[in-house]
Amino acid sequence: MTTLLSPAELEARLRDVGTRRYHSLHPFHKLLHGGKLDFGQVQAWALNRYYYQAMIPVKDSSVLARMEDAELRRVWRQRIIDHDGDHEGEGGIARWLTLTDSLGLPRDYVTSLQGLLPATRFAVDAYVHFVRDKSLLEAIASSLTEMFSPGIIGERVAGMLANYDFVSKDTLAYFDKRLTQAPRDADFALDYVKRHARTPEQQQAAIRALEFKCDVLWVQLDALYFAYVDPKMAYPGAFVPKEGSGASAPRET
């Protein structure tokens, strides 16, 4: 029989999920941060990651629509502003497009999603559906991967700047904001989960929700590794890097 955890015990269990399952442990990320990927492989990562970034405010809008408490909505809506901005050209999505621009990927091609790997789409869509269909507690708990993101951001930015001459601090500016936004959001979500997971069943549901979100992030890297590292079998119609140069080569569809 599952016993009720104290708030501190629940937090420890949630943090342990990240220790064991966060995608910083994935071989693809180790290659990315260690400078072991070529230009085209970095392009593929940025292109596919765009869909995840673009759907975060869609996900958060779904969560927001289910909140009956105005104070809670006021806090949560900041997440949408962080990614969409208040005006065109602002926010996290715009900063991610600056990165894909710098990698030679035509913006129209990136936003069209034509080059996405199917597994990227399936994983991200599954996350959006999860927060729509599960309890509000589970939806908020699934966002707690943000507890672990400052560590991976530090590794990513330092590693990419040290190892790739085709990126700069300006092109990686997306991550600067996340170093303050993610801890702020994680602190709020963690406090909510610790206060509202009042039964063993609710606590287990919150832990499973965070595990699911880790799976969403992990499987996206599985797809990238399979398509662009080994055995290099990209899905028909997906982005194919142009060999021998830094230019992108979207495949005709």
mmCIF file of C-alpha atoms in Angstrom:
data_model
loop_
_atom_site.group_PDB
_atom_site.id
_atom_site.type_symbol
_atom_site.label_atom_id
_atom_site.label_comp_id
_atom_site.label_asym_id
_atom_site.label_seq_id
_atom_site.Cartn_x
_atom_site.Cartn_y
_atom_site.Cartn_z
ATOM 1 C CA MET A 1 0.000 0.000 0.000
ATOM 2 C CA THR A 2 1.386 3.404 -0.978
ATOM 3 C CA THR A 3 1.899 5.733 1.968
ATOM 4 C CA LEU A 4 1.408 9.476 2.088
ATOM 5 C CA LEU A 5 4.676 11.349 1.599
ATOM 6 C CA SER A 6 5.542 14.512 3.458
ATOM 7 C CA PRO A 7 5.985 17.592 1.224
ATOM 8 C CA ALA A 8 9.769 17.241 1.579
ATOM 9 C CA GLU A 9 9.637 13.547 0.686
ATOM 10 C CA LEU A 10 7.468 14.293 -2.339
ATOM 11 C CA GLU A 11 9.917 16.939 -3.522
ATOM 12 C CA ALA A 12 12.783 14.480 -3.114
ATOM 13 C CA ARG A 13 10.930 11.887 -5.191
ATOM 14 C CA LEU A 14 10.224 14.432 -7.912
ATOM 15 C CA ARG A 15 13.847 15.561 -8.029
ATOM 16 C CA ASP A 16 14.953 11.941 -8.219
ATOM 17 C CA VAL A 17 12.950 11.586 -11.433
ATOM 18 C CA GLY A 18 15.194 14.197 -13.013
ATOM 19 C CA THR A 19 18.336 12.545 -11.676
ATOM 20 C CA ARG A 20 17.383 9.301 -13.414
ATOM 21 C CA ARG A 21 15.349 10.338 -16.446
ATOM 22 C CA TYR A 22 16.060 13.910 -17.561
ATOM 23 C CA HIS A 23 17.208 14.207 -21.149
ATOM 24 C CA SER A 24 20.538 15.729 -20.157
ATOM 25 C CA LEU A 25 21.571 12.070 -19.816
ATOM 26 C CA HIS A 26 20.748 11.241 -23.430
ATOM 27 C CA PRO A 27 23.676 10.374 -25.748
ATOM 28 C CA PHE A 28 22.505 12.947 -28.309
ATOM 29 C CA HIS A 29 22.823 15.765 -25.804
ATOM 30 C CA LYS A 30 26.264 14.583 -24.777
ATOM 31 C CA LEU A 31 27.301 14.754 -28.431
ATOM 32 C CA LEU A 32 25.712 18.194 -28.838
ATOM 33 C CA HIS A 33 27.357 19.692 -25.778
ATOM 34 C CA GLY A 34 30.681 18.018 -26.454
ATOM 35 C CA GLY A 35 31.042 19.450 -29.953
ATOM 36 C CA LYS A 36 30.738 16.023 -31.561
ATOM 37 C CA LEU A 37 27.911 16.881 -33.968
ATOM 38 C CA ASP A 38 28.455 18.358 -37.392
ATOM 39 C CA PHE A 39 26.691 21.465 -38.678
ATOM 40 C CA GLY A 40 23.840 19.572 -40.286
ATOM 41 C CA GLN A 41 23.142 17.576 -37.144
ATOM 42 C CA VAL A 42 22.928 20.784 -35.111
ATOM 43 C CA GLN A 43 20.572 22.166 -37.757
ATOM 44 C CA ALA A 44 18.355 19.099 -37.391
ATOM 45 C CA TRP A 45 18.265 19.528 -33.611
ATOM 46 C CA ALA A 46 17.295 23.212 -33.816
ATOM 47 C CA LEU A 47 14.704 22.583 -36.526
ATOM 48 C CA ASN A 48 12.953 19.802 -34.625
ATOM 49 C CA ARG A 49 13.205 21.559 -31.265
ATOM 50 C CA TYR A 50 11.379 24.534 -32.803
ATOM 51 C CA TYR A 51 8.111 22.602 -32.752
ATOM 52 C CA TYR A 52 8.454 21.951 -29.040
ATOM 53 C CA GLN A 53 9.176 25.624 -28.394
ATOM 54 C CA ALA A 54 6.275 26.763 -30.574
ATOM 55 C CA MET A 55 3.780 24.516 -28.806
ATOM 56 C CA ILE A 56 4.698 25.508 -25.253
ATOM 57 C CA PRO A 57 2.293 28.497 -25.216
ATOM 58 C CA VAL A 58 -0.389 26.295 -26.774
ATOM 59 C CA LYS A 59 0.146 23.833 -23.938
ATOM 60 C CA ASP A 60 0.109 26.577 -21.333
ATOM 61 C CA SER A 61 -3.037 28.103 -22.815
ATOM 62 C CA SER A 62 -4.749 24.759 -22.345
ATOM 63 C CA VAL A 63 -3.644 24.679 -18.707
ATOM 64 C CA LEU A 64 -4.710 28.293 -18.199
ATOM 65 C CA ALA A 65 -8.197 27.645 -19.567
ATOM 66 C CA ARG A 66 -8.803 25.066 -16.845
ATOM 67 C CA MET A 67 -7.826 27.305 -13.927
ATOM 68 C CA GLU A 68 -10.805 28.688 -12.044
ATOM 69 C CA ASP A 69 -8.726 30.803 -9.667
ATOM 70 C CA ALA A 70 -7.875 34.259 -11.034
ATOM 71 C CA GLU A 71 -4.677 34.565 -8.997
ATOM 72 C CA LEU A 72 -3.444 31.270 -10.383
ATOM 73 C CA ARG A 73 -4.243 32.394 -13.934
ATOM 74 C CA ARG A 74 -2.352 35.651 -13.456
ATOM 75 C CA VAL A 75 0.764 33.731 -12.499
ATOM 76 C CA TRP A 76 0.466 31.082 -15.205
ATOM 77 C CA ARG A 77 -0.198 33.464 -18.087
ATOM 78 C CA GLN A 78 3.327 34.862 -17.691
ATOM 79 C CA ARG A 79 4.573 31.620 -19.229
ATOM 80 C CA ILE A 80 2.644 32.397 -22.414
ATOM 81 C CA ILE A 81 4.012 35.933 -22.552
ATOM 82 C CA ASP A 82 7.545 34.616 -22.032
ATOM 83 C CA HIS A 83 7.268 32.517 -25.196
ATOM 84 C CA ASP A 84 4.948 34.595 -27.384
ATOM 85 C CA GLY A 85 6.118 38.039 -26.267
ATOM 86 C CA ASP A 86 3.854 41.063 -26.092
ATOM 87 C CA HIS A 87 4.645 42.047 -29.662
ATOM 88 C CA GLU A 88 5.833 40.392 -32.858
ATOM 89 C CA GLY A 89 9.531 39.605 -32.761
ATOM 90 C CA GLU A 90 9.614 39.263 -28.967
ATOM 91 C CA GLY A 91 9.593 36.220 -26.724
ATOM 92 C CA GLY A 92 11.194 32.812 -26.646
ATOM 93 C CA ILE A 93 9.837 31.556 -29.950
ATOM 94 C CA ALA A 94 11.249 34.591 -31.756
ATOM 95 C CA ARG A 95 14.618 34.013 -30.082
ATOM 96 C CA TRP A 96 14.567 30.372 -31.157
ATOM 97 C CA LEU A 97 13.951 31.485 -34.740
ATOM 98 C CA THR A 98 17.013 33.709 -34.439
ATOM 99 C CA LEU A 99 18.963 30.530 -33.717
ATOM 100 C CA THR A 100 17.538 28.649 -36.704
ATOM 101 C CA ASP A 101 18.162 31.737 -38.881
ATOM 102 C CA SER A 102 21.809 31.738 -37.813
ATOM 103 C CA LEU A 103 22.080 28.087 -38.802
ATOM 104 C CA GLY A 104 21.034 28.852 -42.351
ATOM 105 C CA LEU A 105 17.558 27.369 -42.091
ATOM 106 C CA PRO A 106 14.975 29.362 -44.073
ATOM 107 C CA ARG A 107 12.438 30.719 -41.613
ATOM 108 C CA ASP A 108 9.470 29.815 -43.785
ATOM 109 C CA TYR A 109 10.734 26.245 -43.924
ATOM 110 C CA VAL A 110 11.178 26.039 -40.149
ATOM 111 C CA THR A 111 7.725 27.414 -39.339
ATOM 112 C CA SER A 112 6.046 25.295 -42.028
ATOM 113 C CA LEU A 113 7.074 22.190 -40.028
ATOM 114 C CA GLN A 114 7.671 20.352 -43.308
ATOM 115 C CA GLY A 115 11.020 19.013 -42.158
ATOM 116 C CA LEU A 116 9.885 17.623 -38.803
ATOM 117 C CA LEU A 117 10.546 14.052 -37.842
ATOM 118 C CA PRO A 118 7.213 12.308 -37.165
ATOM 119 C CA ALA A 119 8.372 11.285 -33.685
ATOM 120 C CA THR A 120 8.949 14.952 -32.839
ATOM 121 C CA ARG A 121 5.389 15.811 -33.779
ATOM 122 C CA PHE A 122 3.934 12.784 -31.994
ATOM 123 C CA ALA A 123 5.858 13.470 -28.776
ATOM 124 C CA VAL A 124 5.025 17.163 -28.611
ATOM 125 C CA ASP A 125 1.386 16.596 -29.498
ATOM 126 C CA ALA A 126 1.199 13.923 -26.797
ATOM 127 C CA TYR A 127 2.368 16.511 -24.256
ATOM 128 C CA VAL A 128 -0.279 19.010 -25.359
ATOM 129 C CA HIS A 129 -2.959 16.315 -25.127
ATOM 130 C CA PHE A 130 -1.681 15.229 -21.705
ATOM 131 C CA VAL A 131 -2.122 18.639 -20.089
ATOM 132 C CA ARG A 132 -5.527 18.996 -21.746
ATOM 133 C CA ASP A 133 -6.873 15.617 -20.653
ATOM 134 C CA LYS A 134 -5.274 14.931 -17.271
ATOM 135 C CA SER A 135 -6.024 16.645 -13.964
ATOM 136 C CA LEU A 136 -4.808 20.175 -13.332
ATOM 137 C CA LEU A 137 -2.426 18.782 -10.725
ATOM 138 C CA GLU A 138 -0.883 16.410 -13.277
ATOM 139 C CA ALA A 139 -0.686 19.151 -15.904
ATOM 140 C CA ILE A 140 1.222 21.427 -13.535
ATOM 141 C CA ALA A 141 3.423 18.582 -12.279
ATOM 142 C CA SER A 142 4.444 17.747 -15.828
ATOM 143 C CA SER A 143 6.051 21.187 -16.125
ATOM 144 C CA LEU A 144 8.506 20.385 -13.341
ATOM 145 C CA THR A 145 11.251 19.420 -15.762
ATOM 146 C CA GLU A 146 12.013 23.129 -15.380
ATOM 147 C CA MET A 147 13.593 22.230 -12.036
ATOM 148 C CA PHE A 148 16.388 20.564 -13.979
ATOM 149 C CA SER A 149 16.729 22.876 -16.974
ATOM 150 C CA PRO A 150 19.229 25.451 -15.594
ATOM 151 C CA GLY A 151 21.863 22.721 -15.360
ATOM 152 C CA ILE A 152 21.417 21.528 -18.911
ATOM 153 C CA ILE A 153 21.264 25.112 -20.216
ATOM 154 C CA GLY A 154 24.591 25.892 -18.610
ATOM 155 C CA GLU A 155 26.158 22.790 -20.157
ATOM 156 C CA ARG A 156 24.596 23.472 -23.535
ATOM 157 C CA VAL A 157 25.596 27.109 -23.870
ATOM 158 C CA ALA A 158 29.146 26.607 -22.574
ATOM 159 C CA GLY A 159 29.680 23.505 -24.679
ATOM 160 C CA MET A 160 28.277 24.927 -27.887
ATOM 161 C CA LEU A 161 30.179 28.201 -27.569
ATOM 162 C CA ALA A 162 33.411 26.319 -26.905
ATOM 163 C CA ASN A 163 33.017 23.782 -29.683
ATOM 164 C CA TYR A 164 31.097 25.307 -32.593
ATOM 165 C CA ASP A 165 32.315 28.336 -34.495
ATOM 166 C CA PHE A 166 28.895 28.749 -36.134
ATOM 167 C CA VAL A 167 27.094 29.796 -32.934
ATOM 168 C CA SER A 168 27.520 32.877 -30.758
ATOM 169 C CA LYS A 169 26.118 34.298 -27.537
ATOM 170 C CA ASP A 170 23.636 36.278 -29.632
ATOM 171 C CA THR A 171 22.347 33.236 -31.497
ATOM 172 C CA LEU A 172 21.961 31.342 -28.202
ATOM 173 C CA ALA A 173 20.119 34.238 -26.532
ATOM 174 C CA TYR A 174 17.022 32.080 -26.032
ATOM 175 C CA PHE A 175 18.750 30.328 -23.176
ATOM 176 C CA ASP A 176 19.709 33.523 -21.323
ATOM 177 C CA LYS A 177 16.099 34.286 -20.405
ATOM 178 C CA ARG A 178 15.369 30.688 -19.464
ATOM 179 C CA LEU A 179 18.002 30.801 -16.721
ATOM 180 C CA THR A 180 15.689 33.102 -14.748
ATOM 181 C CA GLN A 181 12.291 32.111 -16.144
ATOM 182 C CA ALA A 182 12.613 28.357 -15.588
ATOM 183 C CA PRO A 183 13.550 28.521 -11.858
ATOM 184 C CA ARG A 184 10.749 31.042 -11.219
ATOM 185 C CA ASP A 185 8.201 28.798 -12.928
ATOM 186 C CA ALA A 186 9.542 25.639 -11.309
ATOM 187 C CA ASP A 187 9.382 27.131 -7.815
ATOM 188 C CA PHE A 188 5.743 28.071 -8.317
ATOM 189 C CA ALA A 189 4.760 24.707 -9.813
ATOM 190 C CA LEU A 190 6.620 22.744 -7.139
ATOM 191 C CA ASP A 191 4.892 24.674 -4.372
ATOM 192 C CA TYR A 192 1.517 24.034 -6.046
ATOM 193 C CA VAL A 193 2.148 20.300 -6.344
ATOM 194 C CA LYS A 194 3.364 19.957 -2.769
ATOM 195 C CA ARG A 195 0.262 21.768 -1.463
ATOM 196 C CA HIS A 196 -2.343 20.100 -3.689
ATOM 197 C CA ALA A 197 -1.108 16.498 -3.863
ATOM 198 C CA ARG A 198 -2.838 15.557 -0.623
ATOM 199 C CA THR A 199 -3.340 11.819 -1.066
ATOM 200 C CA PRO A 200 -0.946 9.000 -1.963
ATOM 201 C CA GLU A 201 -2.783 8.594 -5.256
ATOM 202 C CA GLN A 202 -2.408 12.257 -6.133
ATOM 203 C CA GLN A 203 1.267 12.190 -5.210
ATOM 204 C CA GLN A 204 1.900 9.164 -7.394
ATOM 205 C CA ALA A 205 -0.004 10.814 -10.242
ATOM 206 C CA ALA A 206 2.227 13.886 -9.947
ATOM 207 C CA ILE A 207 5.368 11.742 -10.035
ATOM 208 C CA ARG A 208 4.091 9.828 -13.067
ATOM 209 C CA ALA A 209 3.264 13.122 -14.797
ATOM 210 C CA LEU A 210 6.860 14.287 -14.414
ATOM 211 C CA GLU A 211 8.111 10.927 -15.661
ATOM 212 C CA PHE A 212 5.865 11.295 -18.699
ATOM 213 C CA LYS A 213 7.281 14.734 -19.456
ATOM 214 C CA CYS A 214 10.811 13.347 -19.207
ATOM 215 C CA ASP A 215 9.748 10.669 -21.689
ATOM 216 C CA VAL A 216 8.465 13.356 -24.069
ATOM 217 C CA LEU A 217 11.847 15.086 -24.048
ATOM 218 C CA TRP A 218 13.822 11.851 -24.240
ATOM 219 C CA VAL A 219 11.994 10.352 -27.202
ATOM 220 C CA GLN A 220 12.600 13.494 -29.260
ATOM 221 C CA LEU A 221 16.328 12.906 -28.868
ATOM 222 C CA ASP A 222 15.881 9.214 -29.663
ATOM 223 C CA ALA A 223 14.387 10.272 -32.995
ATOM 224 C CA LEU A 224 17.187 12.741 -33.715
ATOM 225 C CA TYR A 225 19.849 10.177 -32.888
ATOM 226 C CA PHE A 226 18.275 7.524 -35.113
ATOM 227 C CA ALA A 227 17.705 9.911 -38.018
ATOM 228 C CA TYR A 228 20.931 11.914 -37.972
ATOM 229 C CA VAL A 229 23.596 10.051 -35.957
ATOM 230 C CA ASP A 230 23.147 6.287 -36.174
ATOM 231 C CA PRO A 231 21.953 4.643 -38.395
ATOM 232 C CA LYS A 232 21.104 7.979 -40.118
ATOM 233 C CA MET A 233 17.689 6.939 -41.359
ATOM 234 C CA ALA A 234 15.643 10.141 -41.562
ATOM 235 C CA TYR A 235 11.971 9.712 -42.316
ATOM 236 C CA PRO A 236 11.000 10.427 -45.981
ATOM 237 C CA GLY A 237 10.189 14.108 -46.287
ATOM 238 C CA ALA A 238 12.122 15.091 -43.168
ATOM 239 C CA PHE A 239 14.981 17.569 -43.204
ATOM 240 C CA VAL A 240 18.192 16.293 -44.790
ATOM 241 C CA PRO A 241 21.409 18.285 -44.169
ATOM 242 C CA LYS A 242 23.396 19.250 -47.223
ATOM 243 C CA GLU A 243 26.695 17.401 -47.270
ATOM 244 C CA GLY A 244 29.970 19.252 -47.498
ATOM 245 C CA SER A 245 28.808 22.763 -46.524
ATOM 246 C CA GLY A 246 26.997 24.723 -43.859
ATOM 247 C CA ALA A 247 23.971 25.314 -46.024
ATOM 248 C CA SER A 248 20.682 23.609 -45.340
ATOM 249 C CA ALA A 249 19.040 21.401 -47.912
ATOM 250 C CA PRO A 250 15.331 20.930 -47.269
ATOM 251 C CA ARG A 251 14.121 17.905 -49.145
ATOM 252 C CA GLU A 252 11.503 18.447 -51.799
ATOM 253 C CA THR A 253 8.123 17.072 -50.805
#
